[in-house]
Coordinates of C-alpha atoms in Angstrom, one line a residue:
Chain A
X1 CA -59.3 -24.9 -22.7
X2 CA -59.4 -28.8 -22.4
X3 CA -62.3 -30.6 -21.8
X4 CA -62.0 -31.3 -18.0
X5 CA -61.9 -27.6 -17.4
X6 CA -64.8 -26.9 -19.6
X7 CA -66.8 -29.7 -17.6
X8 CA -65.7 -28.0 -14.3
X9 CA -66.6 -24.7 -15.3
X10 CA -70.1 -25.8 -16.6
X11 CA -70.7 -28.0 -13.5
X12 CA -69.8 -25.1 -11.3
X13 CA -72.0 -22.9 -13.2
X14 CA -75.0 -25.3 -13.1
X15 CA -74.5 -25.6 -9.4
X16 CA -74.4 -22.1 -8.7
X17 CA -76.9 -20.7 -11.1
X18 CA -80.1 -21.9 -9.2
X19 CA -78.7 -20.5 -6.0
X20 CA -78.7 -16.8 -7.5
X21 CA -81.2 -16.7 -10.3
X22 CA -84.0 -17.4 -7.8
X23 CA -84.1 -14.0 -6.4
X24 CA -82.4 -11.9 -9.3
X25 CA -83.9 -8.4 -10.5
X26 CA -83.6 -6.7 -13.6
X27 CA -84.8 -3.7 -15.4
X28 CA -84.6 -1.1 -18.3
X29 CA -84.2 2.6 -18.3
X30 CA -84.6 5.0 -21.0
X31 CA -83.3 8.7 -20.9
X32 CA -83.4 11.4 -23.4
X33 CA -81.6 14.8 -23.1
X34 CA -81.7 17.7 -25.6
X35 CA -79.3 20.5 -25.0
X36 CA -78.1 23.5 -26.6
X37 CA -75.3 26.1 -26.1
X38 CA -75.7 29.5 -27.9
X39 CA -72.5 31.7 -28.0
X40 CA -71.1 32.8 -31.4
X41 CA -72.7 29.8 -33.0
X42 CA -75.6 27.6 -32.3
X43 CA -74.8 24.2 -30.9
X44 CA -77.5 21.6 -30.2
X45 CA -76.8 17.9 -28.8
X46 CA -79.5 15.1 -28.8
X47 CA -78.7 12.1 -26.7
X48 CA -80.6 8.8 -26.1
X49 CA -79.7 6.1 -23.9
X50 CA -81.3 2.7 -23.2
X51 CA -79.8 1.1 -20.2
X52 CA -80.4 -2.6 -19.2
X53 CA -79.4 -3.7 -15.7
X54 CA -79.2 -7.1 -13.7
X55 CA -78.8 -7.6 -10.0
X56 CA -78.5 -10.9 -8.1
X57 CA -77.1 -12.4 -5.2
X58 CA -74.0 -14.6 -5.9
X59 CA -72.4 -17.7 -4.1
X60 CA -70.4 -17.0 -1.1
X61 CA -72.6 -14.1 0.2
X62 CA -71.6 -11.9 -2.7
X63 CA -73.8 -9.8 -5.1
X64 CA -73.5 -9.3 -8.8
X65 CA -74.7 -6.0 -10.5
X66 CA -74.4 -5.8 -14.1
X67 CA -75.5 -2.9 -16.5
X68 CA -75.0 -2.0 -19.9
X69 CA -76.4 0.6 -22.4
X70 CA -77.0 1.8 -25.9
X71 CA -76.3 5.4 -26.6
X72 CA -77.2 7.5 -29.4
X73 CA -75.8 11.0 -29.7
X74 CA -76.1 13.6 -32.5
X75 CA -74.6 16.9 -32.5
X76 CA -75.8 19.9 -34.7
X77 CA -73.7 23.1 -35.0
X78 CA -73.7 26.1 -37.2
X79 CA -69.9 26.6 -36.7
X80 CA -67.4 25.1 -38.9
X81 CA -67.1 22.1 -37.1
X82 CA -70.6 21.0 -38.4
X83 CA -72.6 18.3 -37.3
X84 CA -71.9 14.7 -36.0
X85 CA -73.9 11.5 -35.4
X86 CA -72.6 8.8 -33.3
X87 CA -75.5 6.4 -33.8
X88 CA -74.3 3.4 -31.8
X89 CA -72.4 3.1 -28.7
X90 CA -72.7 -0.1 -26.7
X91 CA -70.8 -0.1 -23.3
X92 CA -70.8 -1.6 -19.7
X93 CA -71.2 1.0 -17.2
X94 CA -71.4 -1.4 -14.2
X95 CA -70.0 -4.8 -13.8
X96 CA -69.5 -5.2 -10.0
X97 CA -69.0 -8.2 -7.7
X98 CA -69.4 -7.2 -4.2
X99 CA -69.3 -8.9 -0.7
X100 CA -69.4 -8.2 2.8
X101 CA -67.8 -9.7 6.0
X102 CA -69.1 -8.5 9.2
X103 CA -68.0 -8.8 12.6
X104 CA -64.4 -9.7 11.3
X105 CA -62.4 -8.1 14.3
X106 CA -65.0 -6.9 16.7
X107 CA -68.8 -6.9 16.7
X108 CA -68.6 -3.3 15.2
X109 CA -66.3 -4.0 12.3
X110 CA -67.3 -4.7 8.7
X111 CA -65.2 -5.4 5.5
X112 CA -66.8 -4.5 2.4
X113 CA -65.1 -5.3 -1.1
X114 CA -65.9 -5.2 -4.5
X115 CA -64.1 -5.9 -7.9
X116 CA -65.2 -4.9 -11.4
X117 CA -66.4 -1.7 -13.0
X118 CA -67.8 0.7 -10.4
X119 CA -67.9 4.2 -9.8
X120 CA -64.8 5.5 -7.7
X121 CA -64.5 8.9 -6.1
X122 CA -62.2 10.8 -3.7
X123 CA -63.6 12.9 -1.0
X124 CA -64.1 16.0 -2.9
X125 CA -64.7 14.2 -6.4
X126 CA -62.1 16.6 -7.8
X127 CA -59.2 14.1 -8.2
X128 CA -61.2 11.0 -9.5
X129 CA -64.8 10.5 -10.3
X130 CA -66.9 8.2 -12.4
X131 CA -66.5 4.6 -13.4
X132 CA -63.1 2.8 -13.0
X133 CA -62.0 -0.9 -13.5
X134 CA -60.6 -2.4 -10.5
X135 CA -61.1 -3.4 -6.7
X136 CA -62.2 -1.6 -3.9
X137 CA -62.1 -2.7 0.0
X138 CA -63.6 -0.7 2.9
X139 CA -63.0 -1.7 6.7
X140 CA -65.2 0.0 9.1
X141 CA -64.2 -0.4 12.7
X142 CA -66.2 1.7 15.3
X143 CA -66.3 5.3 14.2
X144 CA -63.4 5.0 11.7
X145 CA -63.4 3.7 8.1
X146 CA -60.4 2.7 6.2
X147 CA -60.5 2.3 2.2
X148 CA -58.3 1.2 -0.6
X149 CA -58.8 1.3 -4.3
X150 CA -56.7 0.0 -7.2
X151 CA -57.7 0.2 -10.7
X152 CA -57.1 0.9 -14.5
X153 CA -58.7 3.4 -16.6
X154 CA -57.5 2.4 -20.1
X155 CA -60.6 0.3 -20.9
X156 CA -63.0 3.2 -20.3
X157 CA -64.6 5.3 -23.2
X158 CA -62.3 8.4 -23.4
X159 CA -65.5 10.9 -22.8
X160 CA -66.1 9.1 -19.4
X161 CA -62.6 8.9 -18.4
X162 CA -61.7 12.6 -19.2
X163 CA -58.2 12.2 -18.8
X164 CA -56.1 15.2 -19.7
X165 CA -53.0 14.9 -17.8
X166 CA -50.3 15.4 -20.6
X167 CA -50.2 16.1 -24.5
X168 CA -50.5 12.5 -25.1
X169 CA -53.8 12.4 -23.3
X170 CA -55.0 15.4 -25.5
X171 CA -53.9 13.7 -28.7
X172 CA -55.6 10.6 -27.9
X173 CA -59.0 12.8 -26.8
X174 CA -58.8 14.5 -30.3
X175 CA -58.3 11.4 -32.4
X176 CA -61.7 10.4 -33.6
X177 CA -60.5 6.9 -34.4
X178 CA -59.6 6.4 -30.7
X179 CA -62.4 4.9 -28.6
X180 CA -60.6 4.1 -25.1
X181 CA -58.9 6.3 -22.8
X182 CA -55.2 6.7 -22.2
X183 CA -53.6 3.7 -20.4
X184 CA -53.2 4.7 -16.9
X185 CA -53.5 2.8 -13.5
X186 CA -54.0 4.0 -10.0
X187 CA -54.1 3.1 -6.5
X188 CA -55.7 5.1 -3.3
X189 CA -55.9 4.5 0.2
X190 CA -58.0 6.7 2.7
X191 CA -59.0 6.9 6.3
X192 CA -61.9 8.8 7.8
X193 CA -62.5 9.4 11.3
X194 CA -66.2 10.1 12.2
X195 CA -67.1 12.7 14.9
X196 CA -63.6 13.1 15.9
X197 CA -64.4 16.4 17.6
X198 CA -68.2 16.6 18.4
X199 CA -70.0 16.3 15.2
X200 CA -66.8 17.0 13.0
X201 CA -65.4 14.4 10.9
X202 CA -61.7 14.3 9.7
X203 CA -60.0 12.3 7.2
X204 CA -57.4 11.9 4.5
X205 CA -56.8 10.1 1.3
X206 CA -53.7 9.4 -1.0
X207 CA -54.1 8.6 -4.4
X208 CA -51.4 7.8 -7.1
X209 CA -51.5 7.5 -11.0
X210 CA -49.1 5.8 -13.3
X211 CA -48.9 6.2 -17.0
X212 CA -48.6 3.0 -18.8
X213 CA -49.0 4.5 -22.2
X214 CA -46.3 4.4 -25.0
X215 CA -46.6 8.1 -25.8
X216 CA -43.8 10.6 -25.7
X217 CA -44.5 12.1 -22.3
X218 CA -44.7 9.7 -19.1
X219 CA -46.8 11.7 -16.5
X220 CA -47.0 10.1 -13.2
X221 CA -48.8 11.9 -10.4
X222 CA -49.6 11.7 -6.6
X223 CA -52.3 13.4 -4.8
X224 CA -52.8 13.7 -0.9
X225 CA -56.2 15.1 0.1
X226 CA -56.8 15.9 3.8
X227 CA -60.2 17.0 4.6
X228 CA -62.8 18.0 7.6
X229 CA -66.6 17.8 7.4
X230 CA -69.3 18.1 9.8
X231 CA -72.4 19.9 11.2
X232 CA -72.7 23.1 13.2
X233 CA -76.0 23.1 15.1
X234 CA -79.1 21.5 13.4
X235 CA -79.3 23.6 10.3
X236 CA -75.7 24.0 9.1
X237 CA -73.1 21.5 7.4
X238 CA -69.8 22.5 6.2
X239 CA -66.7 20.9 4.6
X240 CA -63.3 22.0 3.5
X241 CA -60.6 20.1 1.6
X242 CA -57.4 20.5 -0.2
X243 CA -55.3 18.5 -2.6
X244 CA -51.6 18.7 -2.8
X245 CA -50.5 17.2 -6.1
X246 CA -46.8 16.1 -7.0
X247 CA -45.8 14.8 -10.3
X248 CA -43.2 13.9 -12.7
X249 CA -43.4 14.4 -16.7
X250 CA -39.6 14.4 -17.2
X251 CA -39.3 17.3 -14.7
X252 CA -41.0 17.2 -11.0
X253 CA -43.8 19.7 -10.7
X254 CA -46.3 20.7 -7.9
X255 CA -49.9 22.0 -7.9
X256 CA -52.7 22.4 -5.6
X257 CA -56.5 22.6 -5.4
X258 CA -58.7 23.6 -2.4
X259 CA -62.7 23.9 -1.5
X260 CA -64.9 24.8 0.9
X261 CA -68.7 24.3 1.5
X262 CA -71.1 25.9 3.9
X263 CA -74.9 24.7 3.7
X264 CA -78.1 26.0 5.4
X265 CA -80.7 23.4 5.4
X266 CA -84.2 24.2 6.6
X267 CA -86.3 21.0 5.8
X268 CA -89.6 22.4 7.4
X269 CA -89.3 25.4 5.0
X270 CA -90.2 23.5 1.6
X271 CA -86.8 21.6 1.9
X272 CA -85.0 25.1 1.5
X273 CA -81.3 24.8 1.1
X274 CA -78.7 27.5 0.6
X275 CA -75.1 26.6 -0.2
X276 CA -72.2 28.6 -0.5
X277 CA -69.1 27.1 -2.3
X278 CA -65.6 28.0 -3.1
X279 CA -63.3 26.0 -5.2
X280 CA -59.8 26.6 -6.4
X281 CA -57.1 25.0 -8.7
X282 CA -53.8 26.2 -9.3
X283 CA -52.4 27.4 -12.7
X284 CA -48.9 27.6 -14.1
X285 CA -47.6 30.2 -11.9
X286 CA -44.4 30.5 -9.8
X287 CA -43.9 27.3 -8.2
X288 CA -47.1 25.8 -9.2
X289 CA -48.4 24.1 -12.3
X290 CA -51.9 23.8 -13.5
X291 CA -53.8 21.2 -11.4
X292 CA -54.2 18.0 -13.5
X293 CA -56.4 15.3 -11.8
X294 CA -57.1 11.8 -12.9
X295 CA -60.6 12.9 -14.3
X296 CA -61.0 16.4 -15.4
X297 CA -64.6 18.0 -14.8
X298 CA -66.2 21.3 -15.4
X299 CA -66.3 23.9 -12.7
X300 CA -69.6 25.2 -13.4
X301 CA -72.7 24.5 -15.5
X302 CA -72.7 27.3 -18.1
X303 CA -69.2 28.5 -18.3
X304 CA -66.8 26.5 -20.6
X305 CA -64.0 26.1 -17.9
X306 CA -62.7 23.0 -16.5
X307 CA -61.2 22.4 -12.8
X308 CA -57.8 23.8 -13.5
X309 CA -56.3 27.3 -13.1
X310 CA -59.5 28.5 -11.7
X311 CA -61.3 30.0 -8.7
X312 CA -64.8 29.8 -8.3
X313 CA -67.0 31.5 -5.6
X314 CA -70.7 30.7 -5.7
X315 CA -74.0 30.5 -3.9
X316 CA -77.0 28.6 -4.8
X317 CA -80.5 27.9 -3.4
X318 CA -82.9 25.1 -3.8
X319 CA -86.4 24.3 -2.5
X320 CA -89.4 22.1 -3.3
X321 CA -92.4 24.4 -3.6
X322 CA -94.8 21.5 -4.3
X323 CA -94.6 17.7 -3.7
X324 CA -92.3 15.9 -6.4
X325 CA -91.0 19.3 -7.7
X326 CA -87.7 20.9 -6.8
X327 CA -86.3 24.1 -8.1
X328 CA -83.0 25.6 -7.9
X329 CA -80.9 28.8 -8.9
X330 CA -77.5 29.8 -8.2
X331 CA -74.7 31.9 -9.5
X332 CA -70.9 32.2 -9.1
X333 CA -68.1 34.4 -9.9
X334 CA -65.0 33.1 -11.7
X335 CA -61.5 33.9 -11.7
X336 CA -58.4 32.6 -13.2
X337 CA -55.7 31.4 -10.8
X338 CA -52.6 32.5 -12.9
X339 CA -51.9 35.0 -15.6
X340 CA -52.2 32.2 -18.2
X341 CA -55.3 31.7 -20.3
X342 CA -57.9 29.4 -18.7
X343 CA -59.1 26.2 -20.1
X344 CA -62.0 27.9 -21.9
X345 CA -59.6 30.2 -24.0
X346 CA -60.7 33.3 -25.8
X347 CA -58.9 35.8 -23.7
X348 CA -57.7 39.0 -25.4
X349 CA -53.9 39.3 -25.8
X350 CA -53.7 42.3 -23.2
X351 CA -55.8 40.7 -20.4
X352 CA -54.4 41.7 -17.2
X353 CA -57.0 40.9 -14.6
X354 CA -58.4 37.9 -12.9
X355 CA -62.1 38.1 -13.1
X356 CA -63.4 35.9 -15.9
X357 CA -66.8 36.5 -15.7
X358 CA -70.2 35.9 -13.9
X359 CA -72.3 32.6 -14.2
X360 CA -76.0 32.3 -13.5
X361 CA -78.1 29.0 -13.8
X362 CA -81.5 27.8 -12.6
X363 CA -83.4 24.5 -13.0
X364 CA -86.2 22.6 -12.1
X365 CA -86.9 18.8 -11.6
X366 CA -90.3 17.2 -11.7
X367 CA -90.9 13.6 -10.6
X368 CA -93.8 12.7 -12.6
X369 CA -94.1 9.3 -11.0
X370 CA -91.7 7.1 -9.0
X371 CA -90.2 5.9 -12.3
X372 CA -90.5 9.0 -14.5
X373 CA -88.7 12.3 -14.1
X374 CA -88.2 15.5 -16.1
X375 CA -85.4 17.7 -15.6
X376 CA -85.0 21.4 -17.0
X377 CA -82.0 23.6 -16.7
X378 CA -80.8 26.8 -18.1
X379 CA -77.9 29.2 -17.6
X380 CA -75.6 32.0 -18.8
X381 CA -72.0 33.0 -18.6
X382 CA -71.4 36.7 -19.1
X383 CA -67.7 37.2 -19.8
X384 CA -65.7 40.1 -18.5
X385 CA -65.3 42.4 -21.5
X386 CA -64.0 45.3 -19.4
X387 CA -60.5 43.9 -18.9
X388 CA -60.3 40.2 -19.9
X389 CA -62.2 39.3 -23.1
X390 CA -62.6 41.1 -26.3
X391 CA -65.5 43.8 -26.6
X392 CA -68.3 42.2 -28.2
X393 CA -67.8 38.7 -26.8
X394 CA -71.2 37.3 -26.6
X395 CA -73.0 35.8 -23.7
X396 CA -72.8 32.2 -23.5
X397 CA -76.4 30.6 -23.1
X398 CA -77.1 27.0 -22.3
X399 CA -80.4 25.2 -21.8
X400 CA -81.0 21.5 -21.2
X401 CA -84.1 19.3 -21.1
X402 CA -84.1 15.7 -20.2
X403 CA -86.6 12.9 -19.5
X404 CA -86.1 9.4 -17.9
X405 CA -88.2 6.2 -17.4
X406 CA -87.4 3.2 -15.5
X407 CA -89.5 -0.1 -16.5
Chain B
X1 CA -81.8 -3.2 21.5
X2 CA -83.1 -4.1 17.8
X3 CA -85.8 -6.3 19.1
X4 CA -86.9 -3.6 21.6
X5 CA -87.4 -1.2 18.8
X6 CA -89.5 -3.5 16.8
X7 CA -91.6 -4.8 19.8
X8 CA -92.0 -0.8 20.4
X9 CA -93.0 -0.3 16.9
X10 CA -95.4 -3.4 16.8
X11 CA -96.9 -2.1 20.0
X12 CA -97.3 1.2 18.3
X13 CA -99.1 -0.4 15.4
X14 CA -101.2 -2.4 17.7
X15 CA -102.4 0.7 19.7
X16 CA -103.1 2.8 16.6
X17 CA -104.4 0.5 13.9
X18 CA -104.7 -3.3 14.8
X19 CA -105.8 -2.9 18.6
X20 CA -107.6 -6.2 18.7
X21 CA -104.7 -8.3 17.1
X22 CA -103.5 -10.7 19.7
X23 CA -100.4 -10.2 21.3
X24 CA -99.7 -13.8 20.4
X25 CA -100.0 -13.1 16.7
X26 CA -97.5 -10.2 16.8
X27 CA -95.2 -12.3 18.9
X28 CA -95.3 -15.2 16.8
X29 CA -95.0 -12.8 13.6
X30 CA -91.8 -11.3 14.9
X31 CA -90.2 -14.7 15.6
X32 CA -91.1 -15.8 11.9
X33 CA -88.0 -16.0 9.7
X34 CA -90.3 -16.3 6.6
X35 CA -93.9 -15.0 7.0
X36 CA -96.7 -16.9 5.3
X37 CA -99.3 -15.6 3.0
X38 CA -101.9 -16.4 5.7
X39 CA -100.1 -14.1 8.5
X40 CA -99.6 -11.4 5.9
X41 CA -103.2 -11.7 5.0
X42 CA -104.2 -11.3 8.6
X43 CA -101.6 -8.6 9.3
X44 CA -102.5 -6.3 6.3
X45 CA -106.1 -6.8 6.0
X46 CA -106.8 -6.1 9.8
X47 CA -104.6 -3.0 9.7
X48 CA -106.2 -1.7 6.5
X49 CA -109.6 -2.2 8.1
X50 CA -110.4 -4.7 5.3
X51 CA -111.1 -7.5 7.8
X52 CA -112.6 -7.9 11.4
X53 CA -110.0 -8.3 14.1
X54 CA -111.6 -11.6 15.4
X55 CA -110.7 -13.5 12.3
X56 CA -108.0 -16.0 12.1
X57 CA -105.3 -16.4 9.3
X58 CA -107.4 -18.9 7.3
X59 CA -110.2 -16.6 7.1
X60 CA -107.8 -13.6 6.5
X61 CA -106.4 -15.6 3.3
X62 CA -110.0 -16.3 2.2
X63 CA -110.9 -12.7 2.2
X64 CA -107.6 -11.9 0.4
X65 CA -108.4 -14.4 -2.2
X66 CA -112.1 -13.0 -2.5
X67 CA -110.6 -9.4 -3.0
X68 CA -108.3 -10.8 -5.7
X69 CA -105.1 -9.7 -4.0
X70 CA -103.9 -13.2 -3.5
X71 CA -101.0 -14.4 -5.8
X72 CA -102.4 -17.1 -8.1
X73 CA -102.0 -20.5 -6.9
X74 CA -100.8 -19.4 -3.6
X75 CA -101.8 -21.0 -0.4
X76 CA -102.2 -19.7 3.1
X77 CA -99.1 -21.7 4.2
X78 CA -96.8 -20.7 1.4
X79 CA -94.0 -18.2 2.5
X80 CA -94.5 -14.9 0.9
X81 CA -91.9 -13.0 -1.2
X82 CA -91.2 -9.4 -0.9
X83 CA -92.8 -8.6 -4.4
X84 CA -95.9 -10.5 -3.3
X85 CA -96.0 -8.8 0.1
X86 CA -95.4 -5.5 -1.8
X87 CA -98.4 -6.2 -4.1
X88 CA -100.8 -6.8 -1.2
X89 CA -99.7 -3.8 0.8
X90 CA -100.2 -1.6 -2.5
X91 CA -103.8 -2.9 -3.0
X92 CA -104.9 -2.8 0.6
X93 CA -104.0 0.6 1.1
X94 CA -104.7 1.8 -2.2
X95 CA -101.5 3.3 -3.3
X96 CA -101.5 4.6 -6.7
X97 CA -97.9 3.6 -7.8
X98 CA -95.8 4.7 -10.8
X99 CA -96.3 5.0 -14.3
X100 CA -95.6 1.5 -15.0
X101 CA -97.6 0.2 -12.2
X102 CA -100.6 2.1 -13.3
X103 CA -100.3 0.2 -16.7
X104 CA -99.2 -3.0 -15.1
X105 CA -100.3 -3.3 -11.7
X106 CA -98.2 -6.5 -10.8
X107 CA -95.9 -7.7 -8.1
X108 CA -92.8 -6.3 -10.1
X109 CA -93.8 -2.8 -10.1
X110 CA -95.5 -3.0 -6.6
X111 CA -92.0 -3.9 -5.2
X112 CA -90.4 -1.2 -7.2
X113 CA -92.9 1.4 -5.9
X114 CA -92.3 0.2 -2.3
X115 CA -88.5 0.5 -2.9
X116 CA -88.9 3.9 -4.4
X117 CA -90.9 5.1 -1.5
X118 CA -88.4 3.6 1.0
X119 CA -90.8 1.2 2.4
X120 CA -88.3 -1.3 1.4
X121 CA -85.0 -0.2 2.7
X122 CA -81.4 -1.8 2.0
X123 CA -80.4 -4.3 -0.5
X124 CA -83.2 -6.7 -1.5
X125 CA -84.6 -8.6 -4.5
X126 CA -88.2 -8.9 -5.2
X127 CA -87.9 -12.7 -4.7
X128 CA -86.6 -12.5 -1.2
X129 CA -88.4 -14.0 1.7
X130 CA -89.9 -11.6 4.4
X131 CA -89.2 -12.1 8.0
X132 CA -91.7 -10.9 10.6
X133 CA -89.7 -8.1 11.8
X134 CA -89.3 -6.7 8.1
X135 CA -93.1 -7.2 7.6
X136 CA -93.9 -5.1 10.8
X137 CA -91.3 -2.5 9.7
X138 CA -92.7 -2.2 6.2
X139 CA -96.3 -1.8 7.4
X140 CA -95.2 0.8 9.7
X141 CA -93.5 2.7 6.9
X142 CA -96.7 2.3 4.8
X143 CA -98.7 4.1 7.6
X144 CA -96.2 7.0 7.2
X145 CA -96.5 7.0 3.5
X146 CA -100.3 6.9 3.5
X147 CA -100.4 9.6 6.5
X148 CA -98.3 11.8 4.2
X149 CA -100.5 11.3 1.2
X150 CA -103.8 11.6 2.8

């Protein structure tokens, strides 16, 4: 960089800096999570995180949000895998420059845009979720909203990216020397029409992912996700979505996923909520292949399955018995979609059924103060040993306690 | 339409809690792009029954200083920041605040507390200026919060 360019950058910085440091804000957050899983072995995980954030207006009507964290993670296990300590992980979880243009076309139109690292999610959160590096634009015009995304996921920590689209991704994940996620880029577009029919919204999104890695397999995928969402009277909300996935890993393949949600909310009854959900992801069976999203997530809280080759039908209830305390409990029945072993593994060789087992969980969250919270949750997964898992397969127990403080 | 809602809210506040505040003061406040410490003193102290309704802004600011709630070095004509306004509201209405506010009852944590309580809504920064409409809106939400707490 020559002297003139340096001087220009310095002058621009000096000119702009007072404009946005005058009203900047910052903070620190500390969180601690202790969790355990007991099945055949005892596994415990201790995770501590210190997170610093900075937020400020930026020239040209933009806004800068920046946050990074230090993470400690230690695991202890009675299994052969033993214990592991990751004593230091420094990373950026948000670096976003965002802006807004109001009244762009009409006085009811708004264009919002952002670039950098920020959370990205599709409607269901089952195709992509969590942080991504890239750009996002959203144009609201009357009751309709149009959105576009583009980004790269190869600079994310692999545990955050949770990319498991092919065997190269699996190798990357199991390689202890590899920090970053597989090199994959994505684009997405979406349109949502609010109150299209009464209180019901409708929309659709199209996502595409390109494998930029140098591995042995090139897996490119496209996802089409139409959805409906709305209210039924004052007390009920509902949503339904489906995802059609098409891809190529040398051969063309197709996969599907779908989900529904119906929720009863009675705010005057201690904030009571009763939610019924169904989510399904195809497995490799006939014309379909196992559903492979950009970011794989768990399907339950106590069971070991991820959202692929699975059907989950569940119900949970939550309420707030006293101010600042909320409690929840729920359960779900889990089935495999195909005749293949599901992601959790451990099925016996002659397993013929679909029913994998029953999951039950409960939890409570206490807001000690506006800046301090305590959360506790526990759950169990009872495997179906009558015709799926070997007799004697133990119940899987989980428990987690977390605390956080913002200063 | 927005103006009508604010005027209605102000009228409600006037009828409920600040009955003797002059219509001129409310009208002037709603037109103000950056409210001053004097205006804040009058608005908040009268609404919280810490000041007689016949006082003026100068007297209100004196009272704010005597209560120890005025920002150090601040003058009645100085524009107030969102954090400073939050601190005055917290103290005038006796809000307890979060863990950090209980140890360090300063403007920073007062701002955080009111943002957490949704008294401050939307994107904002502690150093932002407060316009008259926002001041009246925040005062109205303080009444909601304290009403729920009592």
